[in-house]
PDB file of C-alpha atoms in Angstrom:
ATOM      1  CA  MET W   3     -23.499 -15.795-144.188  1.00 48.00           C
ATOM      2  CA  ASN W   4     -23.789 -12.030-144.632  1.00 48.00           C
ATOM      3  CA  ALA W   5     -21.041  -9.915-143.112  1.00 47.00           C
ATOM      4  CA  LYS W   6     -23.636  -7.588-141.515  1.00 48.00           C
ATOM      5  CA  ARG W   7     -25.024 -10.510-139.518  1.00 51.00           C
ATOM      6  CA  ILE W   8     -21.685 -11.507-137.930  1.00 50.00           C
ATOM      7  CA  PRO W   9     -21.844  -9.051-134.970  1.00 48.00           C
ATOM      8  CA  PHE W  10     -25.416 -10.119-134.320  1.00 47.00           C
ATOM      9  CA  VAL W  11     -24.482 -13.789-134.454  1.00 46.00           C
ATOM     10  CA  LEU W  12     -21.519 -13.326-132.116  1.00 50.00           C
ATOM     11  CA  ALA W  13     -23.604 -11.337-129.666  1.00 49.00           C
ATOM     12  CA  PHE W  14     -26.262 -14.043-129.747  1.00 48.00           C
ATOM     13  CA  VAL W  15     -23.705 -16.799-129.123  1.00 48.00           C
ATOM     14  CA  LEU W  16     -21.974 -14.996-126.255  1.00 49.00           C
ATOM     15  CA  THR W  17     -25.309 -14.070-124.640  1.00 49.00           C
ATOM     16  CA  ALA W  18     -26.846 -17.502-125.034  1.00 46.00           C
ATOM     17  CA  THR W  19     -23.832 -19.244-123.496  1.00 47.00           C
ATOM     18  CA  GLY W  20     -23.201 -16.797-120.648  1.00 49.00           C
ATOM     19  CA  CYS W  21     -23.069 -17.711-116.995  1.00 43.00           C
ATOM     20  CA  GLY W  22     -26.622 -16.584-116.348  1.00 42.00           C
ATOM     21  CA  ALA W  23     -28.094 -18.639-119.170  1.00 40.00           C
ATOM     22  CA  SER W  24     -26.103 -21.726-118.154  1.00 39.00           C
ATOM     23  CA  GLU W  25     -27.153 -21.495-114.527  1.00 40.00           C
ATOM     24  CA  MET W  26     -30.806 -20.921-115.488  1.00 38.00           C
ATOM     25  CA  ALA W  27     -30.734 -23.922-117.766  1.00 37.00           C
ATOM     26  CA  SER W  28     -29.218 -26.170-115.104  1.00 40.00           C
ATOM     27  CA  ALA W  29     -31.635 -24.916-112.449  1.00 38.00           C
ATOM     28  CA  ALA W  30     -34.773 -25.277-114.594  1.00 40.00           C
ATOM     29  CA  PRO W  31     -37.174 -27.887-113.093  1.00 39.00           C
ATOM     30  CA  THR W  32     -38.092 -30.957-115.139  1.00 41.00           C
ATOM     31  CA  ALA W  33     -41.720 -31.536-115.970  1.00 41.00           C
ATOM     32  CA  MET W  34     -43.282 -34.360-113.914  1.00 43.00           C
ATOM     33  CA  PRO W  35     -46.054 -36.619-115.148  1.00 43.00           C
ATOM     34  CA  ALA W  36     -49.433 -36.235-113.471  1.00 38.00           C
ATOM     35  CA  SER W  37     -49.337 -39.805-112.151  1.00 41.00           C
ATOM     36  CA  ALA W  38     -45.933 -39.236-110.558  1.00 39.00           C
ATOM     37  CA  ALA W  39     -47.158 -35.973-109.028  1.00 39.00           C
ATOM     38  CA  ARG W  40     -50.172 -37.715-107.540  1.00 39.00           C
ATOM     39  CA  SER W  41     -47.954 -40.467-106.139  1.00 40.00           C
ATOM     40  CA  GLU W  42     -45.696 -37.873-104.456  1.00 41.00           C
ATOM     41  CA  ALA W  43     -48.648 -35.896-103.131  1.00 42.00           C
ATOM     42  CA  ALA W  44     -50.194 -38.983-101.504  1.00 41.00           C
ATOM     43  CA  PRO W  45     -47.594 -40.818 -99.402  1.00 44.00           C
ATOM     44  CA  ALA W  46     -48.004 -44.513 -98.751  1.00 44.00           C
ATOM     45  CA  PRO W  47     -49.826 -45.385 -95.514  1.00 44.00           C
ATOM     46  CA  GLN W  48     -47.635 -46.457 -92.641  1.00 43.00           C
ATOM     47  CA  THR W  49     -48.365 -50.129 -92.110  1.00 40.00           C
ATOM     48  CA  PRO W  50     -46.630 -52.345 -89.560  1.00 38.00           C
ATOM     49  CA  SER W  51     -44.587 -53.957 -92.355  1.00 39.00           C
ATOM     50  CA  ASN W  52     -43.086 -50.782 -93.759  1.00 41.00           C
ATOM     51  CA  LEU W  53     -42.652 -49.289 -90.306  1.00 36.00           C
ATOM     52  CA  ALA W  54     -40.468 -52.228 -89.401  1.00 37.00           C
ATOM     53  CA  ALA W  55     -38.364 -51.742 -92.534  1.00 38.00           C
ATOM     54  CA  ALA W  56     -37.866 -48.018 -91.952  1.00 39.00           C
ATOM     55  CA  PRO W  57     -34.369 -47.012 -90.754  1.00 40.00           C
ATOM     56  CA  PRO W  58     -34.082 -45.922 -87.121  1.00 40.00           C
ATOM     57  CA  VAL W  59     -34.285 -42.173 -86.473  1.00 38.00           C
ATOM     58  CA  ALA W  60     -31.740 -40.556 -84.186  1.00 41.00           C
ATOM     59  CA  ALA W  61     -33.175 -39.376 -80.927  1.00 39.00           C
ATOM     60  CA  ALA W  62     -33.510 -35.667 -80.315  1.00 39.00           C
ATOM     61  CA  GLY W  63     -30.340 -34.195 -78.902  1.00 39.00           C
ATOM     62  CA  ALA W  64     -28.220 -37.208 -79.855  1.00 40.00           C
ATOM     63  CA  LYS W  65     -24.628 -36.287 -80.690  1.00 39.00           C
ATOM     64  CA  THR W  66     -23.046 -37.519 -83.873  1.00 38.00           C
ATOM     65  CA  ALA W  67     -19.380 -38.396 -84.089  1.00 38.00           C
ATOM     66  CA  PRO W  68     -17.397 -35.343 -85.292  1.00 38.00           C
ATOM     67  CA  PRO W  69     -15.102 -35.746 -88.295  1.00 39.00           C
ATOM     68  CA  ASP W  70     -11.438 -36.360 -87.651  1.00 43.00           C
ATOM     69  CA  ALA W  71      -9.877 -32.893 -87.498  1.00 38.00           C
ATOM     70  CA  LYS W  72      -6.418 -34.304 -88.245  1.00 44.00           C
ATOM     71  CA  LYS W  73      -7.480 -35.382 -91.731  1.00 47.00           C
ATOM     72  CA  GLY W  74      -8.568 -31.911 -92.880  1.00 47.00           C
ATOM     73  CA  PRO W  75     -11.818 -30.929 -94.636  1.00 46.00           C
ATOM     74  CA  GLN W  76     -10.799 -32.464 -97.987  1.00 49.00           C
ATOM     75  CA  ALA W  77     -10.851 -35.963 -96.480  1.00 47.00           C
ATOM     76  CA  ASP W  78     -14.593 -35.770 -95.717  1.00 50.00           C
ATOM     77  CA  ASN W  79     -15.724 -33.526 -98.581  1.00 53.00           C
ATOM     78  CA  PRO W  80     -13.736 -33.713-101.820  1.00 55.00           C
ATOM     79  CA  ASP W  81     -15.554 -30.620-103.153  1.00 67.00           C
ATOM     80  CA  VAL W  82     -13.835 -28.468-100.510  1.00 78.00           C
ATOM     81  CA  LEU W  83     -10.458 -27.160-101.664  1.00 84.00           C
ATOM     82  CA  VAL W  84      -8.361 -25.682 -98.855  1.00 82.00           C
ATOM     83  CA  VAL W  85      -4.761 -24.535 -99.277  1.00 83.00           C
ATOM     84  CA  TYR W  86      -2.659 -24.749 -96.109  1.00 85.00           C
ATOM     85  CA  ASN W  87       0.617 -22.883 -95.538  1.00 90.00           C
ATOM     86  CA  GLY W  88       2.528 -23.576 -92.346  1.00 92.00           C
ATOM     87  CA  ASP W  89       5.627 -21.989 -90.795  1.00 93.00           C
ATOM     88  CA  LEU W  90       7.528 -23.711 -88.020  1.00 94.00           C
ATOM     89  CA  ALA W  91      10.630 -22.626 -86.110  1.00 94.00           C
ATOM     90  CA  MET W  92      12.368 -24.959 -83.683  1.00 94.00           C
ATOM     91  CA  ILE W  93      15.581 -25.407 -81.720  1.00 94.00           C
ATOM     92  CA  VAL W  94      17.512 -28.677 -81.885  1.00 93.00           C
ATOM     93  CA  ASP W  95      20.654 -29.930 -80.217  1.00 90.00           C
ATOM     94  CA  ASP W  96      23.928 -28.604 -81.531  1.00 86.00           C
ATOM     95  CA  GLY W  97      25.182 -30.685 -84.440  1.00 87.00           C
ATOM     96  CA  LYS W  98      21.760 -32.214 -85.225  1.00 91.00           C
ATOM     97  CA  VAL W  99      20.369 -29.630 -87.646  1.00 92.00           C
ATOM     98  CA  ALA W 100      21.145 -31.655 -90.784  1.00 92.00           C
ATOM     99  CA  THR W 101      19.886 -34.870 -89.169  1.00 93.00           C
ATOM    100  CA  THR W 102      16.605 -33.221 -88.168  1.00 94.00           C
ATOM    101  CA  ILE W 103      16.100 -31.910 -91.707  1.00 94.00           C
ATOM    102  CA  ASP W 104      16.454 -35.481 -92.997  1.00 94.00           C
ATOM    103  CA  ARG W 105      13.850 -36.642 -90.469  1.00 94.00           C
ATOM    104  CA  ILE W 106      11.438 -33.920 -91.621  1.00 95.00           C
ATOM    105  CA  ILE W 107      11.812 -35.000 -95.242  1.00 94.00           C
ATOM    106  CA  ASP W 108      11.257 -38.652 -94.284  1.00 94.00           C
ATOM    107  CA  ALA W 109       8.133 -37.754 -92.272  1.00 94.00           C
ATOM    108  CA  SER W 110       6.645 -35.863 -95.215  1.00 93.00           C
ATOM    109  CA  GLU W 111       7.374 -38.732 -97.610  1.00 93.00           C
ATOM    110  CA  GLN W 112       5.724 -41.214 -95.258  1.00 93.00           C
ATOM    111  CA  VAL W 113       2.385 -39.403 -95.668  1.00 93.00           C
ATOM    112  CA  GLY W 114       2.762 -39.024 -99.432  1.00 93.00           C
ATOM    113  CA  GLY W 115       4.590 -35.680 -99.581  1.00 93.00           C
ATOM    114  CA  HIS W 116       7.884 -34.620-101.113  1.00 92.00           C
ATOM    115  CA  LEU W 117      10.749 -32.157-100.734  1.00 93.00           C
ATOM    116  CA  ALA W 118      10.145 -28.643-102.063  1.00 92.00           C
ATOM    117  CA  GLY W 119      13.439 -26.982-101.093  1.00 92.00           C
ATOM    118  CA  ARG W 120      16.353 -27.283 -98.685  1.00 92.00           C
ATOM    119  CA  ARG W 121      19.149 -25.054 -97.455  1.00 89.00           C
ATOM    120  CA  ASP W 122      21.355 -24.745 -94.391  1.00 87.00           C
ATOM    121  CA  GLY W 123      19.114 -24.592 -91.360  1.00 90.00           C
ATOM    122  CA  ALA W 124      15.774 -24.632 -93.239  1.00 94.00           C
ATOM    123  CA  VAL W 125      13.629 -26.994 -95.268  1.00 95.00           C
ATOM    124  CA  SER W 126      10.342 -26.737 -97.158  1.00 95.00           C
ATOM    125  CA  VAL W 127       8.141 -29.770 -97.845  1.00 95.00           C
ATOM    126  CA  ARG W 128       4.879 -30.367 -99.716  1.00 93.00           C
ATOM    127  CA  ILE W 129       2.379 -32.466 -97.790  1.00 92.00           C
ATOM    128  CA  PRO W 130      -1.031 -33.827 -98.886  1.00 91.00           C
ATOM    129  CA  SER W 131      -3.609 -31.434 -97.461  1.00 87.00           C
ATOM    130  CA  ALA W 132      -5.722 -34.290 -96.084  1.00 86.00           C
ATOM    131  CA  ARG W 133      -2.806 -35.283 -93.800  1.00 90.00           C
ATOM    132  CA  PHE W 134      -1.283 -31.847 -93.178  1.00 90.00           C
ATOM    133  CA  HIS W 135      -2.186 -31.635 -89.479  1.00 89.00           C
ATOM    134  CA  GLU W 136      -0.989 -35.181 -88.859  1.00 92.00           C
ATOM    135  CA  ALA W 137       2.431 -34.435 -90.377  1.00 92.00           C
ATOM    136  CA  LEU W 138       2.664 -31.080 -88.581  1.00 92.00           C
ATOM    137  CA  GLU W 139       2.117 -32.666 -85.168  1.00 92.00           C
ATOM    138  CA  LYS W 140       4.746 -35.322 -85.853  1.00 93.00           C
ATOM    139  CA  ILE W 141       7.375 -32.876 -87.133  1.00 94.00           C
ATOM    140  CA  ALA W 142       6.821 -30.595 -84.123  1.00 93.00           C
ATOM    141  CA  THR W 143       8.150 -33.376 -81.870  1.00 93.00           C
ATOM    142  CA  PHE W 144      11.594 -33.301 -83.532  1.00 93.00           C
ATOM    143  CA  GLY W 145      12.728 -30.272 -81.529  1.00 92.00           C
ATOM    144  CA  GLU W 146      11.724 -27.422 -79.253  1.00 93.00           C
ATOM    145  CA  VAL W 147       9.112 -25.354 -81.113  1.00 93.00           C
ATOM    146  CA  THR W 148       9.598 -21.602 -80.710  1.00 94.00           C
ATOM    147  CA  HIS W 149       7.148 -20.406 -83.393  1.00 93.00           C
ATOM    148  CA  GLN W 150       4.252 -22.003 -85.240  1.00 93.00           C
ATOM    149  CA  SER W 151       1.678 -20.517 -87.603  1.00 92.00           C
ATOM    150  CA  VAL W 152      -0.770 -22.069 -90.078  1.00 90.00           C
ATOM    151  CA  SER W 153      -2.879 -20.221 -92.628  1.00 89.00           C
ATOM    152  CA  ALA W 154      -5.783 -21.808 -94.522  1.00 86.00           C
ATOM    153  CA  GLU W 155      -7.324 -20.446 -97.733  1.00 85.00           C
ATOM    154  CA  ASP W 156     -10.568 -21.905 -99.076  1.00 87.00           C
ATOM    155  CA  VAL W 157     -10.447 -21.781-102.895  1.00 85.00           C
ATOM    156  CA  SER W 158     -13.552 -23.917-103.461  1.00 87.00           C
ATOM    157  CA  GLU W 159     -15.730 -21.032-104.679  1.00 87.00           C
ATOM    158  CA  GLU W 160     -13.064 -19.749-107.058  1.00 88.00           C
ATOM    159  CA  TYR W 161     -12.569 -23.233-108.504  1.00 89.00           C
ATOM    160  CA  HIS W 162     -16.291 -23.842-109.059  1.00 90.00           C
ATOM    161  CA  ASP W 163     -16.728 -20.408-110.669  1.00 91.00           C
ATOM    162  CA  ALA W 164     -13.862 -21.183-113.025  1.00 91.00           C
ATOM    163  CA  GLU W 165     -15.479 -24.529-113.831  1.00 91.00           C
ATOM    164  CA  VAL W 166     -18.757 -22.859-114.834  1.00 93.00           C
ATOM    165  CA  ARG W 167     -16.952 -20.264-116.954  1.00 93.00           C
ATOM    166  CA  LEU W 168     -14.980 -23.032-118.657  1.00 94.00           C
ATOM    167  CA  GLN W 169     -18.183 -24.844-119.615  1.00 94.00           C
ATOM    168  CA  ASN W 170     -19.617 -21.635-121.087  1.00 94.00           C
ATOM    169  CA  LEU W 171     -16.445 -20.947-123.043  1.00 93.00           C
ATOM    170  CA  LYS W 172     -16.480 -24.446-124.512  1.00 94.00           C
ATOM    171  CA  ALA W 173     -20.117 -24.012-125.530  1.00 93.00           C
ATOM    172  CA  THR W 174     -19.219 -20.728-127.230  1.00 92.00           C
ATOM    173  CA  GLN W 175     -16.294 -22.403-128.976  1.00 92.00           C
ATOM    174  CA  LYS W 176     -18.561 -25.137-130.333  1.00 92.00           C
ATOM    175  CA  ARG W 177     -21.102 -22.639-131.713  1.00 92.00           C
ATOM    176  CA  LEU W 178     -18.368 -20.595-133.370  1.00 91.00           C
ATOM    177  CA  GLN W 179     -16.977 -23.731-135.005  1.00 91.00           C
ATOM    178  CA  GLU W 180     -20.431 -24.534-136.366  1.00 91.00           C
ATOM    179  CA  PHE W 181     -20.833 -21.034-137.805  1.00 89.00           C
ATOM    180  CA  LEU W 182     -17.346 -21.252-139.312  1.00 89.00           C
ATOM    181  CA  ALA W 183     -18.171 -24.564-141.008  1.00 90.00           C
ATOM    182  CA  ARG W 184     -21.302 -23.053-142.645  1.00 88.00           C
ATOM    183  CA  SER W 185     -19.674 -19.761-143.603  1.00 84.00           C
ATOM    184  CA  ALA W 186     -18.900 -19.198-147.311  1.00 84.00           C
ATOM    185  CA  ASN W 187     -17.730 -15.587-147.135  1.00 87.00           C
ATOM    186  CA  MET W 188     -14.022 -14.886-146.608  1.00 89.00           C
ATOM    187  CA  ALA W 189     -14.668 -11.843-144.421  1.00 88.00           C
ATOM    188  CA  ASP W 190     -17.043 -13.854-142.255  1.00 87.00           C
ATOM    189  CA  MET W 191     -14.505 -16.657-141.937  1.00 89.00           C
ATOM    190  CA  LEU W 192     -11.733 -14.288-140.841  1.00 91.00           C
ATOM    191  CA  THR W 193     -13.984 -12.696-138.239  1.00 91.00           C
ATOM    192  CA  LEU W 194     -15.092 -16.048-136.871  1.00 90.00           C
ATOM    193  CA  GLU W 195     -11.542 -17.403-136.794  1.00 91.00           C
ATOM    194  CA  HIS W 196     -10.346 -14.364-134.858  1.00 92.00           C
ATOM    195  CA  GLU W 197     -13.141 -14.777-132.311  1.00 92.00           C
ATOM    196  CA  LEU W 198     -12.517 -18.524-132.122  1.00 92.00           C
ATOM    197  CA  GLU W 199      -8.829 -17.919-131.372  1.00 93.00           C
ATOM    198  CA  ARG W 200      -9.709 -15.527-128.541  1.00 93.00           C
ATOM    199  CA  VAL W 201     -12.122 -18.028-126.994  1.00 94.00           C
ATOM    200  CA  SER W 202      -9.545 -20.821-127.265  1.00 93.00           C
ATOM    201  CA  MET W 203      -6.976 -18.693-125.408  1.00 94.00           C
ATOM    202  CA  ASP W 204      -9.519 -18.008-122.660  1.00 94.00           C
ATOM    203  CA  ILE W 205     -10.162 -21.758-122.374  1.00 94.00           C
ATOM    204  CA  ASP W 206      -6.445 -22.506-122.019  1.00 94.00           C
ATOM    205  CA  ARG W 207      -6.066 -19.779-119.394  1.00 94.00           C
ATOM    206  CA  MET W 208      -9.080 -21.045-117.416  1.00 94.00           C
ATOM    207  CA  GLU W 209      -7.875 -24.655-117.527  1.00 94.00           C
ATOM    208  CA  GLY W 210      -4.449 -23.543-116.315  1.00 93.00           C
ATOM    209  CA  ARG W 211      -5.974 -21.667-113.391  1.00 91.00           C
ATOM    210  CA  MET W 212      -8.084 -24.678-112.404  1.00 91.00           C
ATOM    211  CA  ARG W 213      -5.054 -26.955-112.626  1.00 90.00           C
ATOM    212  CA  PHE W 214      -3.092 -24.546-110.404  1.00 89.00           C
ATOM    213  CA  LEU W 215      -5.854 -24.505-107.777  1.00 87.00           C
ATOM    214  CA  ARG W 216      -6.150 -28.292-107.790  1.00 87.00           C
ATOM    215  CA  ASP W 217      -2.414 -28.791-107.344  1.00 84.00           C
ATOM    216  CA  HIS W 218      -2.115 -26.263-104.527  1.00 81.00           C
ATOM    217  CA  ALA W 219      -5.171 -27.640-102.750  1.00 85.00           C
ATOM    218  CA  ALA W 220      -3.955 -31.236-103.051  1.00 87.00           C
ATOM    219  CA  PHE W 221      -0.531 -30.434-101.515  1.00 90.00           C
ATOM    220  CA  SER W 222       0.098 -27.827 -98.848  1.00 90.00           C
ATOM    221  CA  THR W 223       3.437 -26.250 -97.956  1.00 92.00           C
ATOM    222  CA  LEU W 224       5.237 -26.490 -94.633  1.00 93.00           C
ATOM    223  CA  SER W 225       8.401 -24.431 -94.071  1.00 95.00           C
ATOM    224  CA  VAL W 226      10.612 -25.315 -91.102  1.00 95.00           C
ATOM    225  CA  ALA W 227      13.502 -23.179 -89.818  1.00 95.00           C
ATOM    226  CA  LEU W 228      15.966 -24.847 -87.445  1.00 94.00           C
ATOM    227  CA  SER W 229      18.619 -23.322 -85.200  1.00 93.00           C
ATOM    228  CA  PRO W 230      21.126 -25.054 -82.882  1.00 91.00           C
ATOM    229  CA  ARG W 231      20.605 -24.848 -79.162  1.00 89.00           C
ATOM    230  CA  PRO W 232      22.876 -22.149 -77.643  1.00 85.00           C
ATOM    231  CA  LYS W 233      25.690 -23.386 -75.449  1.00 79.00           C
ATOM    232  CA  THR W 234      25.344 -22.747 -71.739  1.00 76.00           C
ATOM    233  CA  GLN W 235      27.853 -20.367 -70.131  1.00 72.00           C
ATOM    234  CA  PRO W 236      29.128 -20.890 -66.541  1.00 74.00           C
ATOM    235  CA  ILE W 237      27.682 -18.467 -64.025  1.00 75.00           C
ATOM    236  CA  VAL W 238      30.210 -16.811 -61.673  1.00 71.00           C
ATOM    237  CA  VAL W 239      28.725 -15.767 -58.330  1.00 74.00           C
ATOM    238  CA  VAL W 240      30.498 -12.824 -56.646  1.00 72.00           C
ATOM    239  CA  ASP W 241      30.110 -12.315 -52.905  1.00 73.00           C
ATOM    240  CA  PRO W 242      29.134  -8.663 -52.378  1.00 78.00           C
ATOM    241  CA  LYS W 243      30.714  -8.703 -48.902  1.00 78.00           C
ATOM    242  CA  ALA W 244      34.120  -9.877 -50.126  1.00 75.00           C
ATOM    243  CA  PRO W 245      36.825  -7.182 -50.242  1.00 78.00           C
ATOM    244  CA  PRO W 246      37.842  -5.997 -53.673  1.00 74.00           C
ATOM    245  CA  PRO W 247      40.978  -7.553 -55.059  1.00 70.00           C
ATOM    246  CA  PRO W 248      44.154  -5.473 -54.731  1.00 70.00           C
ATOM    247  CA  PRO W 249      45.185  -3.437 -57.755  1.00 67.00           C
ATOM    248  CA  ARG W 250      47.593  -5.083 -60.071  1.00 64.00           C
ATOM    249  CA  ILE W 251      50.890  -3.183 -60.201  1.00 59.00           C
ATOM    250  CA  LEU W 252      53.007  -3.468 -63.251  1.00 57.00           C
ATOM    251  CA  ALA W 253      56.410  -4.671 -62.120  1.00 59.00           C
ATOM    252  CA  ILE W 254      58.826  -2.657 -64.189  1.00 59.00           C
ATOM    253  CA  HIS W 255      62.228  -1.705 -62.798  1.00 61.00           C
ATOM    254  CA  ALA W 256      64.726   0.547 -64.450  1.00 65.00           C
ATOM    255  CA  PRO W 257      67.462   2.696 -62.865  1.00 69.00           C
ATOM    256  CA  TRP W 258      66.303   5.852 -64.580  1.00 68.00           C
ATOM    257  CA  LEU W 259      62.805   5.388 -63.066  1.00 60.00           C
ATOM    258  CA  ASP W 260      64.383   5.513 -59.601  1.00 64.00           C
ATOM    259  CA  SER W 261      65.960   8.828 -60.440  1.00 69.00           C
ATOM    260  CA  LEU W 262      62.528  10.242 -61.304  1.00 67.00           C
ATOM    261  CA  GLY W 263      60.951   9.085 -58.068  1.00 67.00           C
ATOM    262  CA  VAL W 264      58.484   6.675 -59.666  1.00 60.00           C
ATOM    263  CA  PRO W 265      58.778   3.961 -56.948  1.00 61.00           C
ATOM    264  CA  SER W 266      57.659   6.405 -54.289  1.00 67.00           C
ATOM    265  CA  LEU W 267      54.697   7.524 -56.363  1.00 65.00           C
ATOM    266  CA  VAL W 268      53.588   3.952 -56.962  1.00 61.00           C
ATOM    267  CA  ALA W 269      53.916   3.086 -53.277  1.00 61.00           C
ATOM    268  CA  ASN W 270      51.634   5.984 -52.345  1.00 58.00           C
TER     269      ASN W 270
END
């Protein structure tokens, strides 16, 4: 292969395997035979036999059963990737902070989660996103909740975009490998190998990003901060009509104080 043709070849490969070309190729309609087109254009007549076999149609205005909100969107649609992050603050009885942390870890493990981190008075657990709300409601019953917040981030579009880019990069990698196998010029081979290395690094980076999104969408994070319940203090009720207590006089007696007239001053 001539060295002057390498830039043209690379430009052709990158253009032909770009996102636009891939999406156009996947969206292109398939040619349909004339007989099949005629069969679709002319639907079969509705006879009593096929009317009886047809599935029942829901009546207008009929309500369908809503999906279970406790399971999260991933349980009904696996293509939806939602990352949940929850923060919970609660008060527990004095001396039960460590015990409550153990209960939180056990509750997360019962739904398929695991411990992410633990310290005095706080714990962080990873919970399957499909059962995040279920675990959150159960953990909230372990104490008196003083603060609760949940954030949800939909990363479905980012993941699907990365998937399309990964397919295009792999197609580019394959074409470059084919050109490299047919190349007989050393300069051409070095150029193709350099471009092939760059594409391979982009593939590794894209696969890592997709793996990160999958892992974070599969397990969501719940952080719980616990504090002991403050001890109650006795309330002293003072009667406003009661006379004030008499002043406390320091009882100190010394002969030299008598000579100075201190007893008379204190008595006044």
